[in-house]
PDB file of C-alpha atoms and ligand atoms in Angstrom:
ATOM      1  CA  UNK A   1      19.325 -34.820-243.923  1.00 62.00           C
ATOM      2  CA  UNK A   2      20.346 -33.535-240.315  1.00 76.00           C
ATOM      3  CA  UNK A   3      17.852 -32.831-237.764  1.00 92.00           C
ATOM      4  CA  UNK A   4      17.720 -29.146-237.075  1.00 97.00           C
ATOM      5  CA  UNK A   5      19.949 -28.590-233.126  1.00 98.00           C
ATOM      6  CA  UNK A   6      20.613 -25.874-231.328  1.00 98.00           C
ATOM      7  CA  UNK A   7      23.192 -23.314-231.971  1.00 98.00           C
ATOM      8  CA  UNK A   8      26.453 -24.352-229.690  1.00 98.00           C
ATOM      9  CA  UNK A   9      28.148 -21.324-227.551  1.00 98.00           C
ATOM     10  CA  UNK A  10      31.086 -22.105-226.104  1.00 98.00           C
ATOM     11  CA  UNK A  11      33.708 -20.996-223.603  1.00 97.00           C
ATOM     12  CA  UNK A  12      36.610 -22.055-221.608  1.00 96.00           C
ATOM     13  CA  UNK A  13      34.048 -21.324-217.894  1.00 94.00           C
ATOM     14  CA  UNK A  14      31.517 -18.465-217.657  1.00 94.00           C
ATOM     15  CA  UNK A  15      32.334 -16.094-219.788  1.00 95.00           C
ATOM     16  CA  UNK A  16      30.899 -17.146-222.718  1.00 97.00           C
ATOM     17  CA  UNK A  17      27.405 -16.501-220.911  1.00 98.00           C
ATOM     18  CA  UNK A  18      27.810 -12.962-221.119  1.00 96.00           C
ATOM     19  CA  UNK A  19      27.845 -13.836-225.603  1.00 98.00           C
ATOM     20  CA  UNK A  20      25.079 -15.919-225.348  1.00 98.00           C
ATOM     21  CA  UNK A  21      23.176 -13.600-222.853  1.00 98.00           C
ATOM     22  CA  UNK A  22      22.958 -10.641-225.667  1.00 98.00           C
ATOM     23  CA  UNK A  23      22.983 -13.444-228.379  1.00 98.00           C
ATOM     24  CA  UNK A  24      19.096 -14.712-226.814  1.00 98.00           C
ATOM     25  CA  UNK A  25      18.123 -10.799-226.564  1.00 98.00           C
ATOM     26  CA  UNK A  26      18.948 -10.478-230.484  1.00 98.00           C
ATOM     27  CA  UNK A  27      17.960 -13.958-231.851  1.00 98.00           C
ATOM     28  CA  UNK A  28      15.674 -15.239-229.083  1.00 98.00           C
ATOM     29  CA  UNK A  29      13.820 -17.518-231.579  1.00 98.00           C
ATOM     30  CA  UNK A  30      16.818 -20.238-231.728  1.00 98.00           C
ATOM     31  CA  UNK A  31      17.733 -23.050-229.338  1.00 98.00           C
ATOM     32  CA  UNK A  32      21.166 -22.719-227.793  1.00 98.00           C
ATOM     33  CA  UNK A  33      23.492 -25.135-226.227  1.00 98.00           C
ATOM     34  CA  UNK A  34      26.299 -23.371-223.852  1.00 98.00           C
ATOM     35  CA  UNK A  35      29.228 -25.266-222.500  1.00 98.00           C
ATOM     36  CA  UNK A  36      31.455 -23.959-220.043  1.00 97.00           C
ATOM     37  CA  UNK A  37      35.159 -26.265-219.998  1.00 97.00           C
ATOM     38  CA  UNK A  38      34.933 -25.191-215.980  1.00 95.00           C
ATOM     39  CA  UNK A  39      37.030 -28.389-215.061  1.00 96.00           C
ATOM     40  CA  UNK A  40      39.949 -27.430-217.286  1.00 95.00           C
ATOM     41  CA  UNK A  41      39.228 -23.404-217.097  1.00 93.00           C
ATOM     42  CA  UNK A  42      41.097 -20.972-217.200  1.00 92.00           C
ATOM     43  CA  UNK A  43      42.432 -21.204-220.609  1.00 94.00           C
ATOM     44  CA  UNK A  44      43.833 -17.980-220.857  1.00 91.00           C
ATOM     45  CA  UNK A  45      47.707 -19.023-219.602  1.00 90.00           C
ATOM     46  CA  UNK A  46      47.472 -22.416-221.498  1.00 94.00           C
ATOM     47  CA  UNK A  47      49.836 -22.756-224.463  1.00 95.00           C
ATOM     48  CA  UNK A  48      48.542 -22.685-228.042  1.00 94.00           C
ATOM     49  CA  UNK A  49      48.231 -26.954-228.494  1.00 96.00           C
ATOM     50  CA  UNK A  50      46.770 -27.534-225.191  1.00 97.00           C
ATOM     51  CA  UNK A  51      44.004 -24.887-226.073  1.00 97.00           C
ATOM     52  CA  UNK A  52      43.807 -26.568-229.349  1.00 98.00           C
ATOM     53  CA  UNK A  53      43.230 -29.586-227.860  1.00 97.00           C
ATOM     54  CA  UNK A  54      40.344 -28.460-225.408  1.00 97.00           C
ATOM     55  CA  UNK A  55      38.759 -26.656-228.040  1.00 98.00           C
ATOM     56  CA  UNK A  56      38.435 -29.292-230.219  1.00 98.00           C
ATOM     57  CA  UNK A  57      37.404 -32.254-228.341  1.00 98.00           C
ATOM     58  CA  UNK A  58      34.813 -29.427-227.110  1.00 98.00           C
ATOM     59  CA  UNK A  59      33.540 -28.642-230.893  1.00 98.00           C
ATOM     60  CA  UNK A  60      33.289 -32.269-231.340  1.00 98.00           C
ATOM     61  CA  UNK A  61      31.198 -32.728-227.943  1.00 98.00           C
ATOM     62  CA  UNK A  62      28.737 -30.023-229.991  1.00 98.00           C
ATOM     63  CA  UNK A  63      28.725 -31.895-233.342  1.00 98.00           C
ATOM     64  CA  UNK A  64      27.354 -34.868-231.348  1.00 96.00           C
ATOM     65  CA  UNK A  65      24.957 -32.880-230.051  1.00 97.00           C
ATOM     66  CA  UNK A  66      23.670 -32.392-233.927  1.00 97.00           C
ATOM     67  CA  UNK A  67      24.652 -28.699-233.341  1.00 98.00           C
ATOM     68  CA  UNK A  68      25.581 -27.694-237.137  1.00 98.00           C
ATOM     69  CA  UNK A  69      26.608 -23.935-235.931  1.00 98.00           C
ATOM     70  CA  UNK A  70      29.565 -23.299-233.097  1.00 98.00           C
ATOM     71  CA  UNK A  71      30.439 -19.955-231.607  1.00 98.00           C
ATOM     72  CA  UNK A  72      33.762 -19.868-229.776  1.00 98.00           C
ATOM     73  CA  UNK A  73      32.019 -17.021-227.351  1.00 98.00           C
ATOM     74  CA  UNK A  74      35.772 -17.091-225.760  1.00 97.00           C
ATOM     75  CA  UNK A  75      38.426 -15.004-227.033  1.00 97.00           C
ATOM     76  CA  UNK A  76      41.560 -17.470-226.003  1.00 96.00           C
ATOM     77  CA  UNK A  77      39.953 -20.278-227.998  1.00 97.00           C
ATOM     78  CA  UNK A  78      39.389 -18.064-230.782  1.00 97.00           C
ATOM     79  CA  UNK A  79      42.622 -16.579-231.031  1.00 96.00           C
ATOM     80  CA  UNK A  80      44.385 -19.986-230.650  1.00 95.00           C
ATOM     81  CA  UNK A  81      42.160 -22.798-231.849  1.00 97.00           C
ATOM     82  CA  UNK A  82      39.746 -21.235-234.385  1.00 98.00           C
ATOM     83  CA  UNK A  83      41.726 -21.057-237.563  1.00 97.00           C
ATOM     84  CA  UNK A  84      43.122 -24.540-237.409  1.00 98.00           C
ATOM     85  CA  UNK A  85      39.872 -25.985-236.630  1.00 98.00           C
ATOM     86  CA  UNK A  86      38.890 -24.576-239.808  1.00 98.00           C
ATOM     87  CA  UNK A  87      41.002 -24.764-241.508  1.00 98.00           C
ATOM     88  CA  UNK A  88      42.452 -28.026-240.672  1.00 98.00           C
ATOM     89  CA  UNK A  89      39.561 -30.199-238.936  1.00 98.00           C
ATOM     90  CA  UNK A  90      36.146 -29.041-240.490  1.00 98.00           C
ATOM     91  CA  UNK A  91      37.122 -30.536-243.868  1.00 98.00           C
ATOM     92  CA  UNK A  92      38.211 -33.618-242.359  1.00 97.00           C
ATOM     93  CA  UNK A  93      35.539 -34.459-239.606  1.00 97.00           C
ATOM     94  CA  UNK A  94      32.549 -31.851-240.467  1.00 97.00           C
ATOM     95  CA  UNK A  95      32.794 -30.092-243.979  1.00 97.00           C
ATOM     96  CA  UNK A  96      29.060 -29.614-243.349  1.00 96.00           C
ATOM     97  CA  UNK A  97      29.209 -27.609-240.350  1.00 98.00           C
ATOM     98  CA  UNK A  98      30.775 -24.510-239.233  1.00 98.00           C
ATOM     99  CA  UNK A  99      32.658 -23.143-235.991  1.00 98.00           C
ATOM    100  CA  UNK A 100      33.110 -19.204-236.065  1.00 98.00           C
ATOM    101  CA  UNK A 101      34.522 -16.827-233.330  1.00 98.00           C
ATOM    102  CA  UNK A 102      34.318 -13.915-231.323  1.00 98.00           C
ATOM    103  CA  UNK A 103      37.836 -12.344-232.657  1.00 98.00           C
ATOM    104  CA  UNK A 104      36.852 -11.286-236.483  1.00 98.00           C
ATOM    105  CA  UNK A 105      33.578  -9.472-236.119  1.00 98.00           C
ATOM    106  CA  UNK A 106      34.763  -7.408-233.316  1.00 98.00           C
ATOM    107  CA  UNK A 107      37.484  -6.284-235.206  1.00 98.00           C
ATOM    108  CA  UNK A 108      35.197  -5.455-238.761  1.00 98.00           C
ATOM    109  CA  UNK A 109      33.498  -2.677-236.258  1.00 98.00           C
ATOM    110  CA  UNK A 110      36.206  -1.858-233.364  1.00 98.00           C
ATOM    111  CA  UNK A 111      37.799   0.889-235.557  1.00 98.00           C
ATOM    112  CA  UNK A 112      33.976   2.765-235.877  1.00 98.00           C
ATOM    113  CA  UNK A 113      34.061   3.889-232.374  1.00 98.00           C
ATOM    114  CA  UNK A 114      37.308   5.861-232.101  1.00 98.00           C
ATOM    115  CA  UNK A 115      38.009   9.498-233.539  1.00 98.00           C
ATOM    116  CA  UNK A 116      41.509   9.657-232.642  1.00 98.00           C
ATOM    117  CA  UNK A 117      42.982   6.213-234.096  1.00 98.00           C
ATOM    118  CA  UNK A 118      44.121   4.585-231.313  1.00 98.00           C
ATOM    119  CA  UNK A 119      41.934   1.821-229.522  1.00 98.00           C
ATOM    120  CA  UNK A 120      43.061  -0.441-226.938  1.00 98.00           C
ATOM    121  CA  UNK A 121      42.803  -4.361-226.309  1.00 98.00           C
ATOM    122  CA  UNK A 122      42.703  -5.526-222.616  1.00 98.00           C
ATOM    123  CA  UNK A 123      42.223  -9.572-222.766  1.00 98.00           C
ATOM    124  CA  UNK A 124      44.307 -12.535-221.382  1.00 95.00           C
ATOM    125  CA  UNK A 125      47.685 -13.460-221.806  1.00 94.00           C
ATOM    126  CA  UNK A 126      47.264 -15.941-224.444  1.00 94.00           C
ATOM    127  CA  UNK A 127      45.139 -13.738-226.305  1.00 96.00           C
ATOM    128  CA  UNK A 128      47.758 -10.771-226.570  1.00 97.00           C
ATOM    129  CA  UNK A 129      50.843 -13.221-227.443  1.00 95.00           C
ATOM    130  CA  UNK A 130      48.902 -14.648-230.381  1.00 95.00           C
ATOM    131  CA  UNK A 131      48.713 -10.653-231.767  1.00 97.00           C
ATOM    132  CA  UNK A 132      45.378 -11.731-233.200  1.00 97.00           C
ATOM    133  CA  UNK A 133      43.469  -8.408-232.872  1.00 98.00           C
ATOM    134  CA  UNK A 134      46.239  -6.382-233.995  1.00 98.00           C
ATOM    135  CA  UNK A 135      46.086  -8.671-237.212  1.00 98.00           C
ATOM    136  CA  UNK A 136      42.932  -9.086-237.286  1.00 98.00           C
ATOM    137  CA  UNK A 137      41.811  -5.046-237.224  1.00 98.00           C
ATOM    138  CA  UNK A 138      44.950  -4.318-239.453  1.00 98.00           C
ATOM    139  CA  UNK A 139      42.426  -6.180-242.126  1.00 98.00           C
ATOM    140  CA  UNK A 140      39.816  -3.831-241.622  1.00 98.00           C
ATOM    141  CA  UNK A 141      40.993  -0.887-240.185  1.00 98.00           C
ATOM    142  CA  UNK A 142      45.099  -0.295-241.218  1.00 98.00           C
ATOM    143  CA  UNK A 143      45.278   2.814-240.033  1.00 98.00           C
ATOM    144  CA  UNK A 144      44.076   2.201-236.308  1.00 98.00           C
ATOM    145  CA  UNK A 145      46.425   2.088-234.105  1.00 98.00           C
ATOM    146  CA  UNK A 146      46.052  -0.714-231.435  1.00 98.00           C
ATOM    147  CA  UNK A 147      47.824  -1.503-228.135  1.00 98.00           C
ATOM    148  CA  UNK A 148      47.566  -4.726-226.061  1.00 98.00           C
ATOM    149  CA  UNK A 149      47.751  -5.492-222.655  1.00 98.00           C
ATOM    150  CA  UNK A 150      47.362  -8.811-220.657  1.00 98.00           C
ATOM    151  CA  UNK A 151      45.277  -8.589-218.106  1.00 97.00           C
ATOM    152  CA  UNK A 152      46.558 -12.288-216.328  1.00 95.00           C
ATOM    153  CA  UNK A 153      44.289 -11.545-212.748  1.00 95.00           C
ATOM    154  CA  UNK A 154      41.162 -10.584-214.383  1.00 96.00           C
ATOM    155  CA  UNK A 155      39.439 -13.904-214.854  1.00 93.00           C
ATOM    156  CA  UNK A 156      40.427 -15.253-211.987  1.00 91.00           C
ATOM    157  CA  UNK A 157      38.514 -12.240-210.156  1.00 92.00           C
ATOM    158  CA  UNK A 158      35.285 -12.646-212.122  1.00 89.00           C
ATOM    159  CA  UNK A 159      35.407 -16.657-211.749  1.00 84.00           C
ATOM    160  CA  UNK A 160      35.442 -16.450-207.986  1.00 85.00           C
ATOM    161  CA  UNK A 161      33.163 -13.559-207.179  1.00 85.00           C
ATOM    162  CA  UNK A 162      35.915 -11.333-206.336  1.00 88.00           C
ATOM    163  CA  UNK A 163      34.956  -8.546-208.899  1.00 89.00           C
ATOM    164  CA  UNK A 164      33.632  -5.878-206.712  1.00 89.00           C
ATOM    165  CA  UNK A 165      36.071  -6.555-204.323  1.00 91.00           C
ATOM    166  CA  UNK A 166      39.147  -4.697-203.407  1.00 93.00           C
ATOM    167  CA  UNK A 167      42.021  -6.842-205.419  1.00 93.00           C
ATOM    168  CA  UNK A 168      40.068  -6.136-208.566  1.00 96.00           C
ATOM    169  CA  UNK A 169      40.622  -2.203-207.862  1.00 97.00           C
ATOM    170  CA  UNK A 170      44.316  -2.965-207.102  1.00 97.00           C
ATOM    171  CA  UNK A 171      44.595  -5.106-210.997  1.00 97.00           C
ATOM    172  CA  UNK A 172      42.426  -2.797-212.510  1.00 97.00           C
ATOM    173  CA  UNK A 173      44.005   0.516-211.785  1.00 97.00           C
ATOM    174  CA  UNK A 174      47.402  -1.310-212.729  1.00 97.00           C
ATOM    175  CA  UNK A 175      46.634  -2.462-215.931  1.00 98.00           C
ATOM    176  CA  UNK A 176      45.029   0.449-217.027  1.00 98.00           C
ATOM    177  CA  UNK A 177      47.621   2.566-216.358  1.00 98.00           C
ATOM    178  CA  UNK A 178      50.047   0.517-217.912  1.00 98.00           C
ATOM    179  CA  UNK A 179      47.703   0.560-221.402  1.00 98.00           C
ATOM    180  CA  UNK A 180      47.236   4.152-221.402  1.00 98.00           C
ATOM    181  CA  UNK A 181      50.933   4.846-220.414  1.00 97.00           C
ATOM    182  CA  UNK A 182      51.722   2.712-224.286  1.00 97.00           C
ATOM    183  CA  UNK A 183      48.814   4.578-226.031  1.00 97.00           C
ATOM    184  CA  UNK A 184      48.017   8.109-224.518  1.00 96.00           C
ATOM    185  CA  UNK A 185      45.727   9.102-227.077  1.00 97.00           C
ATOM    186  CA  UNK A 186      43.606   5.841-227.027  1.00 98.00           C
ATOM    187  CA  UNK A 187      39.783   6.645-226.734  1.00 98.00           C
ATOM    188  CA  UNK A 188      37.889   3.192-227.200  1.00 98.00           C
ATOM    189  CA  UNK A 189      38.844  -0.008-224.242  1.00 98.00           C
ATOM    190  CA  UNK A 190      38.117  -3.130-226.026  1.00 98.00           C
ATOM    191  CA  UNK A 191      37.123  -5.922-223.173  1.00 98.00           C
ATOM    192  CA  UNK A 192      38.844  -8.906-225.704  1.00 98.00           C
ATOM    193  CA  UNK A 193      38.104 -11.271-222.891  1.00 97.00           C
ATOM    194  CA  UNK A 194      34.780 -12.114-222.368  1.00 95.00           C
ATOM    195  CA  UNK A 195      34.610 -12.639-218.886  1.00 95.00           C
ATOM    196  CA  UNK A 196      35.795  -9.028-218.281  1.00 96.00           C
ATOM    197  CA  UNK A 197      32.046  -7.100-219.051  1.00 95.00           C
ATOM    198  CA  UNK A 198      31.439  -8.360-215.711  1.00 94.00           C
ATOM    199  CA  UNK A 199      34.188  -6.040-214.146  1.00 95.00           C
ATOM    200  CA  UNK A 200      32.565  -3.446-216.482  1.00 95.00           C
ATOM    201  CA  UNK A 201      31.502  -1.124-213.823  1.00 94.00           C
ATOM    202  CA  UNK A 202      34.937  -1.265-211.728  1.00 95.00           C
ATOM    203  CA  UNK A 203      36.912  -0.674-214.860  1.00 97.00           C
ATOM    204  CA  UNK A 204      34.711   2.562-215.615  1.00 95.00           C
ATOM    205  CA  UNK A 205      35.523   4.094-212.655  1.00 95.00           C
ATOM    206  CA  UNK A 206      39.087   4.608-213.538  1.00 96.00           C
ATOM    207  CA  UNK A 207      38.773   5.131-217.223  1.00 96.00           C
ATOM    208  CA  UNK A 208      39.875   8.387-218.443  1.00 94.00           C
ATOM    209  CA  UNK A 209      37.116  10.691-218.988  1.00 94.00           C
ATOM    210  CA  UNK A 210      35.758  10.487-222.865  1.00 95.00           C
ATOM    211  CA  UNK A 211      37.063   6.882-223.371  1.00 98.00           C
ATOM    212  CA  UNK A 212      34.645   4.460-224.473  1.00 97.00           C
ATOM    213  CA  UNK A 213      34.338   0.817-223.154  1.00 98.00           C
ATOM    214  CA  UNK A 214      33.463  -1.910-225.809  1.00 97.00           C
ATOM    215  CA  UNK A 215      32.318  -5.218-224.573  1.00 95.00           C
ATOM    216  CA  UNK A 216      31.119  -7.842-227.171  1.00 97.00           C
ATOM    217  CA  UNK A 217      28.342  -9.268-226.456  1.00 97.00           C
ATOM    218  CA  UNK A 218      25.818  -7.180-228.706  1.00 97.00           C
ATOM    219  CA  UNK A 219      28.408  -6.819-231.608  1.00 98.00           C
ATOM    220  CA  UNK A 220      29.038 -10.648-231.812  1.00 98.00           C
ATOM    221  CA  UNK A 221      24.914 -10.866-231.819  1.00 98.00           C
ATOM    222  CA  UNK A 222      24.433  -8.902-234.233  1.00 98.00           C
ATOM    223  CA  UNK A 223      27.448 -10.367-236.422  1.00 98.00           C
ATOM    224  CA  UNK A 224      25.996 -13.914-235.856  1.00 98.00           C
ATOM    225  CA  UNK A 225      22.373 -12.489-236.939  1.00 98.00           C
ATOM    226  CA  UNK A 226      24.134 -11.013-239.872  1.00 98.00           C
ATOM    227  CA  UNK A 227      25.862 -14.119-240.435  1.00 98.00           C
ATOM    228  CA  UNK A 228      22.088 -16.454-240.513  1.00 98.00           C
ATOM    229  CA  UNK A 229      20.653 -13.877-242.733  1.00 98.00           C
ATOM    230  CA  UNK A 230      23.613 -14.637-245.413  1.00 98.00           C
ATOM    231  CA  UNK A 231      23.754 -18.705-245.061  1.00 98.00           C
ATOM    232  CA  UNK A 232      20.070 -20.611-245.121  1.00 98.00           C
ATOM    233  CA  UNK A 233      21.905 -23.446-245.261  1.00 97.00           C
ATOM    234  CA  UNK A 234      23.190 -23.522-241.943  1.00 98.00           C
ATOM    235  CA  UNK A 235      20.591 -21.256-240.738  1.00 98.00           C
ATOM    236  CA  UNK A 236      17.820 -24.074-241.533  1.00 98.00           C
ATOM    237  CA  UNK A 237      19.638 -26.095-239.394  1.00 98.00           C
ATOM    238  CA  UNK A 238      18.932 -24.327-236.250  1.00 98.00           C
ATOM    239  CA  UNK A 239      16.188 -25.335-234.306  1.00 98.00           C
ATOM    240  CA  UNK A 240      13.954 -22.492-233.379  1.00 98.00           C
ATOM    241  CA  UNK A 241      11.920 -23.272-229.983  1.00 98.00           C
ATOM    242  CA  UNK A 242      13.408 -20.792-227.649  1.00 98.00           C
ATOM    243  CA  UNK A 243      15.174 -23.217-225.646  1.00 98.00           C
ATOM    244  CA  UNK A 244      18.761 -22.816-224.109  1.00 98.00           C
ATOM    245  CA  UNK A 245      20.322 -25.393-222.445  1.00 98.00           C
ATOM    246  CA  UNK A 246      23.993 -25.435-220.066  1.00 98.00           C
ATOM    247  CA  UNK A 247      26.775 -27.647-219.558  1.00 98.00           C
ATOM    248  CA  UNK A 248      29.612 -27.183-217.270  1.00 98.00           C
ATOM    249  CA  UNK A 249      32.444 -30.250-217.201  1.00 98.00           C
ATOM    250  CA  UNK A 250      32.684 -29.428-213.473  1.00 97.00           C
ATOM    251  CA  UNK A 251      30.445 -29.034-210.474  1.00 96.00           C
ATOM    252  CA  UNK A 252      26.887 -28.472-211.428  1.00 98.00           C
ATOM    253  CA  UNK A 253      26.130 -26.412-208.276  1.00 97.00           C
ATOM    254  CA  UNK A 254      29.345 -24.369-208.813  1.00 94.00           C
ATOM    255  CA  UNK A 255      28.436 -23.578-212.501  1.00 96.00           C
ATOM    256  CA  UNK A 256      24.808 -22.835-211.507  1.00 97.00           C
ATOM    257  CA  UNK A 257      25.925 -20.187-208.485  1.00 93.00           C
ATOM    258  CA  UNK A 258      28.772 -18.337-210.528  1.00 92.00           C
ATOM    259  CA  UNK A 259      26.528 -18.649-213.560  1.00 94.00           C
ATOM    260  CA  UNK A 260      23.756 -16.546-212.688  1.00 94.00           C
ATOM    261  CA  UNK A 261      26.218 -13.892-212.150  1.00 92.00           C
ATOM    262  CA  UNK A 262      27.212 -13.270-215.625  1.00 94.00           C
ATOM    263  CA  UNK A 263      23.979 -14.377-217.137  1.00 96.00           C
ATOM    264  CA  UNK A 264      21.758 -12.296-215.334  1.00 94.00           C
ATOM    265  CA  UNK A 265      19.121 -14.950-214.743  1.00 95.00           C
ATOM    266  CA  UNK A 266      19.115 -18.225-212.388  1.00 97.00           C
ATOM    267  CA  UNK A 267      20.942 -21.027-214.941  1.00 97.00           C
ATOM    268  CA  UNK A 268      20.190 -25.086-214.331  1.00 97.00           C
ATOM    269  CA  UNK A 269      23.299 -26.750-215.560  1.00 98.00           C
ATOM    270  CA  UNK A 270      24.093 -30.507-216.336  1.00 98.00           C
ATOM    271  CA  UNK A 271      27.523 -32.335-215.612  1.00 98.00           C
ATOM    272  CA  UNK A 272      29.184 -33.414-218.951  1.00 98.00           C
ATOM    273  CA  UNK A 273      32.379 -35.221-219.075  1.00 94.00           C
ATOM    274  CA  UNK A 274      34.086 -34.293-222.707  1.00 88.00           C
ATOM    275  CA  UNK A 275      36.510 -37.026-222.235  1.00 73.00           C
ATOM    276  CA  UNK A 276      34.629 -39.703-224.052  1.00 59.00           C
ATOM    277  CA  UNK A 277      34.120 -37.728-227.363  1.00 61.00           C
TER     278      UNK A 277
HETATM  279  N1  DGL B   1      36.614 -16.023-221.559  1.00 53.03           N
HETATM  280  C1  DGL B   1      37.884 -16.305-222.180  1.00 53.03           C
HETATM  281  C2  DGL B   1      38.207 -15.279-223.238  1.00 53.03           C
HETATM  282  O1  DGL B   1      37.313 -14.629-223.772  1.00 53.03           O
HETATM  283  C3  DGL B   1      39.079 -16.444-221.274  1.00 53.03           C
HETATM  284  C4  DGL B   1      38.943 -17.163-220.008  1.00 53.03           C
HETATM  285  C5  DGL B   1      40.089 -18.076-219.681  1.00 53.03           C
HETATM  286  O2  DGL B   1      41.226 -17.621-219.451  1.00 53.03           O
HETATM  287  O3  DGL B   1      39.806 -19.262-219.679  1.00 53.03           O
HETATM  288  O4  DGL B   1      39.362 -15.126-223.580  1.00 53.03           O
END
């Protein structure tokens, strides 16, 4: 019988922080590892195999951690690593454990917040060519008309401070007007990245008046609370002592700086190096 581990967040840098940040407010009683792929970040412009690649040898870093439960708290890795690490790994090198992602319970609740139909997706590049969300809330919501658009600058702005700065008015203004020149009638902004709540503020000021801006942070919580209520037998598997722990596979001083940015609180990280899973 396993040892009860932490619960594993993941993420191609810091984004994933901004998950596990509303993830602790909801479920505060489990342990948490986060890892941050810095070295190799960003992921969104990668192609579908090398993202594969990273994701996995980073869900196997977790399972030797013990961790039994793996959030992909990254919207790149879910959209182009998730379902063939279910489908195609688990069985073979975990059938015990489970990775889940950030993708699918956004889009069970994205269609609840619009009146006129239309919601829009802003996330990275790789996320939009993989049409996941489109697919994904055609499941749930076929009626609900959804229009993409990449925005390729935004994570580079958040990862190096530059999100109150001018360039990120210059990107933001342009992709928004590109979105809303697709989808007039849109009234609910989906952040599908989640480094972007961090530019939350910016991208408010030049929202139209009476659209509403989803992040997913508090809807993935309460999914993955949802989701320990409905399986004990992972959910007895989590170790429950309060404790969260970070990783970065690049500079420790780097991730602990940028960190605290998009966690809200002062992080302590320690240097991993993935390479030898
Ligand atoms: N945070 C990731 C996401 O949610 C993207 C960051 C990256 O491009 O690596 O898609």
């Amino acid at each position: 019988m396993q040892q009860p581990a932490p619960i594993g967040i993941f993420d191609s840098g810091y984004g994933g922080l901004t998950v596990l940040k509303e993830i602790v407010r909801r479920l505060p009683q489990y342990d948490y590892i986060y890892l941050g792929d810095n070295a190799r970040a960003p992921y969104g412009n990668r192609s579908f195999d090398t993202v594969y690649h990273y994701t996995l040898e980073c869900v196997k870093w977790f399972f030797n951690k013990g961790c039994s439960l793996v959030i992909l708290a990254c919207n790149t890795a879910s959209a182009k690593a998730l379902r063939t690490i279910q489908q195609n790994d688990l069985p073979k090198i975990a059938p015990d454990r489970r990775v889940l992602g950030v993708i699918r319970p956004t889009a069970e609740v994205i269609g609840t917040f619009s009146e006129t139909g239309s919601v829009g997706v802003l996330a990275t590049s790789g996320t939009v060519a993989s049409e996941s969300y489109p697919m994904e809330i055609g499941k749930f919501f076929p009626a609900l008309k959804v229009y993409q658009e990449a925005c390729p600058m935004w994570v580079p702005l958040a990862e190096n401070n530059e999100h109150e700065g001018h360039g990120a008015d210059y990107f933001i203004k342009k992709n928004l007007h590109t979105i809303f020149k697709k989808g007039e009638d849109i009234d609910v902004i989906l952040l599908g990245c989640t480094h972007y709540p961090l530019l939350k503020e910016k991208i408010g000021e030049y929202l139209p008046i009476g659209v509403r801006l989803i992040s997913q942070g508090e809807i993935v919580a309460e999914s993955l609370a949802d989701y320990l209520q409905r399986h004990p037998e992972i959910e007895t598997r989590c170790s429950k002592n309060g404790h969260q722990e970070f990783y970065t596979t690049d500079s420790t001083d780097d991730f602990d700086h940028h960190a605290a940015v998009f966690y809200g609180q002062p992080v302590n990280s320690i240097h991993t190096d993935i390479s030898h899973v």
